Short mmCIF file of C-alpha atoms in Angstrom, two decimals:
data_model
loop_
_atom_site.label_atom_id
_atom_site.label_comp_id
_atom_site.label_asym_id
_atom_site.label_seq_id
_atom_site.Cartn_x
_atom_site.Cartn_y
_atom_site.Cartn_z
CA MET A 1 91.75 94.61 116.41
CA ALA A 2 90.05 94.57 113.08
CA LYS A 3 90.04 91.43 110.98
CA THR A 4 92.32 93.09 108.41
CA ASN A 5 94.97 93.77 111.03
CA TRP A 6 95.05 90.11 112.12
CA ARG A 7 95.41 89.04 108.50
CA ARG A 8 98.36 91.38 108.03
CA ILE A 9 99.96 90.14 111.25
CA GLY A 10 99.56 86.55 110.05
CA LEU A 11 101.00 87.40 106.65
CA VAL A 12 104.02 89.15 108.14
CA ALA A 13 104.60 86.24 110.54
CA THR A 14 104.46 83.81 107.64
CA ILE A 15 106.93 85.82 105.60
CA LEU A 16 109.36 86.22 108.49
CA PHE A 17 109.22 82.84 110.21
CA VAL A 18 108.33 80.19 107.64
CA PRO A 19 111.19 78.77 105.56
CA GLY A 20 110.73 80.12 102.07
CA GLY A 21 108.69 83.01 103.39
CA PHE A 22 111.13 85.49 101.90
CA VAL A 23 110.40 84.08 98.47
CA LEU A 24 106.68 84.48 99.14
CA GLY A 25 107.20 88.06 100.34
CA ALA A 26 109.34 88.94 97.35
CA SER A 27 106.82 87.54 94.88
CA MET A 28 103.95 89.39 96.59
CA LEU A 29 105.94 92.63 96.50
CA ALA A 30 106.69 92.14 92.81
CA ARG A 31 102.98 91.59 92.04
CA HIS A 32 102.03 94.67 94.03
CA ARG A 33 104.56 96.85 92.21
CA GLN A 34 103.48 95.46 88.84
CA LYS A 35 99.83 96.28 89.54
CA ARG A 36 100.71 99.76 90.81
CA GLU A 37 102.87 100.56 87.77
CA GLY A 38 100.18 99.19 85.44
CA ALA A 39 97.54 101.38 87.05
CA ALA A 40 99.80 104.43 86.87
CA ALA A 41 100.55 103.75 83.19
CA ALA A 42 96.84 103.38 82.40
CA ASP A 43 96.10 106.74 84.03
CA SER A 44 98.94 108.53 82.26
CA PRO A 45 98.00 110.31 79.00
CA GLU A 46 101.57 109.86 77.71
CA THR A 47 101.03 106.16 77.07
CA SER A 48 97.95 106.61 74.90
CA SER A 49 98.48 106.07 71.20
CA LYS A 50 98.58 109.14 69.02
CA ALA A 51 97.46 108.22 65.52
#
């Protein structure tokens, strides 16, 4: 397996089995969504200012 796959397996194991892992998973998901929405907003011409 590639190194990336082992990292993902370790991350999922941490989120599922470590107490407080759900909080970690939720915060990581929130950061991911925030970055994705920010990137989508930056690419959208609707958000540019029209002066």
